[in-house]
Amino acid sequence: MSENFGVKSLSLKEVYRDYFKIGAAVTVMDLEGVHRDILLKHFNSLTLENAMKFENIHPEEGRYNFEPVDKIKNFAIENNMGIRGHTFVWHNQTPEWVFLDREGNEAPRELVVERLKEHIKTVCDRYADVVYCWDVVNEAIEDKTEKLLRESKWRRIIGDDYIKIAFEIAKEYARGAKLFYNDYNNEKPYKLEKTYKILKELLEVGTPIDGIGIQAHWNIWDEDLISNLKKAIETYASLGLEVHITELDISVFKFEDRRMDLKEPTDEMLELQAKTYEDVFKVFREYKDIITSVTLWGISDRHTWKDNFPVVGRKDWPLLFDINGKPKKALYRILQF
Ligand code: HXH
């Protein structure tokens, strides 16, 4: 009898029912075929991998593209799922028009704030019945230099208080959905320290932030991961914040590794990956009073944004299901504990 006997029938969302929501990042294509079946069996939360980003949902002034978002919303409602809204203010995937006036010069502060308000109001109103939290600001913290805040058009035009302003606008229109600040590497000491500082200051001046999203784009070779993660969760909890794991995937490559020769992951990699998933989910369960949602950044290894990042054209295998949608070792390890 295989060691997986019995575990095959288990469902992630059922196994974790008393812990936290289990989410996946999706495109409309994922609502069909094998991915649909996986979503229905294992997940109770969805994030739109791209469709809600500013450049997709609001490509031109006065024109919104709601169609793919509505499809996913309807699928979520039909199947009792919630949506993690992603994202309003980000330095990437935001169209140029937001920052330009009618003459094509840099727009004044008031115009940019007004546009953000209209955008947040429109999107919040349309999806209020299904969205349980919003990534209000994504990736605002600088990670290359000693500086705290990243340079961006949002910051340059609105000023250093742009984060507070974005949360205040979201608070006004989000109708009770939780408001999150989301970033990557924010469990690593160098960025944890900066993030703690920024969030503490924001909270002290009354910014309505409910939680922090730890993106969790991790890999199987990081020996400090578990200790960093625990420290980060405790640090954020000390500020009274909820924690969401928002974009979990566990690459088989170290970030610096540029190798391009692999046609499939090695057995050693798959075992290390299973162990890493097992270890991080153990931490998630341990902190279930702080962590309220865990989202995988994709469904299966058939397609993942890691296929092109950080090495363009290289395949990666960072998720819980293989390229055919079959469960990997890693899935079984987090279903049985
Ligand atoms: C996320 N960014 C986004 O939140 C999500 O919306 C998107 O779909 C995928 C990933 C992760 C990310 C962050 C930084 C980055 C690339 C991706 O760029 C660098 C990271 C480290 C060092 C240098 C650049």
mmCIF file of N, CA and C and ligand atoms in Angstrom, residues 49-50 53 86 90 93 138-139 143-144 182 184-185 215 217 247 255 297 305 309, ligand 1:
data_model
loop_
_atom_site.group_PDB
_atom_site.id
_atom_site.type_symbol
_atom_site.label_atom_id
_atom_site.label_comp_id
_atom_site.label_asym_id
_atom_site.label_seq_id
_atom_site.Cartn_x
_atom_site.Cartn_y
_atom_site.Cartn_z
ATOM 1 N N GLU A 49 -4.609 36.933 -10.612
ATOM 2 C CA GLU A 49 -3.170 37.117 -10.791
ATOM 3 C C GLU A 49 -2.873 38.453 -11.468
ATOM 4 N N ASN A 50 -3.674 38.841 -12.436
ATOM 5 C CA ASN A 50 -3.466 40.115 -13.142
ATOM 6 C C ASN A 50 -4.720 40.958 -13.353
ATOM 7 N N LYS A 53 -5.366 44.253 -11.557
ATOM 8 C CA LYS A 53 -4.304 45.259 -11.511
ATOM 9 C C LYS A 53 -4.734 46.477 -12.326
ATOM 10 N N HIS A 86 -6.387 42.397 -5.399
ATOM 11 C CA HIS A 86 -4.966 42.678 -5.659
ATOM 12 C C HIS A 86 -4.868 43.445 -6.971
ATOM 13 N N TRP A 90 0.560 50.471 -6.810
ATOM 14 C CA TRP A 90 1.766 49.688 -7.068
ATOM 15 C C TRP A 90 2.602 50.427 -8.100
ATOM 16 N N GLN A 93 2.703 47.854 -13.434
ATOM 17 C CA GLN A 93 1.398 47.535 -14.024
ATOM 18 C C GLN A 93 0.334 48.595 -13.715
ATOM 19 N N ASN A 138 1.053 47.839 -2.681
ATOM 20 C CA ASN A 138 1.918 46.692 -2.962
ATOM 21 C C ASN A 138 3.363 47.169 -3.131
ATOM 22 N N GLU A 139 4.272 46.563 -2.413
ATOM 23 C CA GLU A 139 5.722 46.726 -2.664
ATOM 24 C C GLU A 139 6.231 48.164 -2.609
ATOM 25 N N ASP A 143 14.241 48.087 -1.490
ATOM 26 C CA ASP A 143 15.088 47.008 -0.974
ATOM 27 C C ASP A 143 16.490 46.988 -1.552
ATOM 28 N N LYS A 144 16.839 47.942 -2.376
ATOM 29 C CA LYS A 144 18.210 47.937 -2.885
ATOM 30 C C LYS A 144 19.138 48.834 -2.068
ATOM 31 N N ASN A 182 1.098 44.792 1.221
ATOM 32 C CA ASN A 182 1.663 43.533 0.719
ATOM 33 C C ASN A 182 3.070 43.754 0.141
ATOM 34 N N TYR A 184 7.220 41.646 -0.844
ATOM 35 C CA TYR A 184 8.061 40.441 -0.887
ATOM 36 C C TYR A 184 9.293 40.642 -0.012
ATOM 37 N N ASN A 185 9.925 39.549 0.356
ATOM 38 C CA ASN A 185 11.141 39.571 1.203
ATOM 39 C C ASN A 185 10.922 40.228 2.569
ATOM 40 N N GLN A 215 4.506 37.986 0.802
ATOM 41 C CA GLN A 215 4.292 37.354 -0.510
ATOM 42 C C GLN A 215 4.745 35.892 -0.550
ATOM 43 N N HIS A 217 7.450 34.385 -2.002
ATOM 44 C CA HIS A 217 8.123 33.821 -3.177
ATOM 45 C C HIS A 217 9.459 33.263 -2.687
ATOM 46 N N GLU A 247 1.340 35.148 -1.708
ATOM 47 C CA GLU A 247 1.769 34.743 -3.065
ATOM 48 C C GLU A 247 2.744 33.577 -2.982
ATOM 49 N N PHE A 255 17.676 32.089 -5.798
ATOM 50 C CA PHE A 255 17.396 33.285 -6.595
ATOM 51 C C PHE A 255 18.536 33.626 -7.562
ATOM 52 N N TRP A 297 0.598 31.164 -5.310
ATOM 53 C CA TRP A 297 0.616 32.069 -6.479
ATOM 54 C C TRP A 297 0.548 31.262 -7.782
ATOM 55 N N TRP A 305 4.205 32.248 -13.011
ATOM 56 C CA TRP A 305 5.008 33.426 -13.372
ATOM 57 C C TRP A 305 6.500 33.125 -13.192
ATOM 58 N N PHE A 309 10.760 34.145 -14.411
ATOM 59 C CA PHE A 309 11.385 35.031 -13.430
ATOM 60 C C PHE A 309 12.151 34.225 -12.396
HETATM 61 C C1 HXH B 1 4.718 39.914 -7.267
HETATM 62 N N1 HXH B 1 5.898 40.658 -7.293
HETATM 63 C C2 HXH B 1 3.484 40.781 -7.508
HETATM 64 O O1 HXH B 1 2.924 41.217 -6.296
HETATM 65 C C3 HXH B 1 2.421 40.041 -8.291
HETATM 66 O O2 HXH B 1 1.381 40.926 -8.581
HETATM 67 C C4 HXH B 1 2.977 39.450 -9.565
HETATM 68 O O3 HXH B 1 1.966 38.785 -10.299
HETATM 69 C C5 HXH B 1 4.070 38.539 -9.232
HETATM 70 C C6 HXH B 1 4.856 38.786 -8.183
HETATM 71 C C7 HXH B 1 7.093 39.933 -6.948
HETATM 72 C C8 HXH B 1 8.315 40.573 -7.455
HETATM 73 C C9 HXH B 1 8.952 41.487 -6.725
HETATM 74 C C10 HXH B 1 10.109 42.073 -7.171
HETATM 75 C C11 HXH B 1 10.637 41.733 -8.385
HETATM 76 C C12 HXH B 1 9.984 40.813 -9.150
HETATM 77 C C13 HXH B 1 8.835 40.230 -8.681
HETATM 78 O O4 HXH B 1 11.806 42.281 -8.835
HETATM 79 C C14 HXH B 1 12.966 42.066 -8.172
HETATM 80 C C15 HXH B 1 13.091 41.225 -7.070
HETATM 81 C C16 HXH B 1 14.295 41.064 -6.437
HETATM 82 C C17 HXH B 1 15.367 41.717 -6.906
HETATM 83 C C18 HXH B 1 15.267 42.525 -8.012
HETATM 84 C C19 HXH B 1 14.060 42.701 -8.642
#
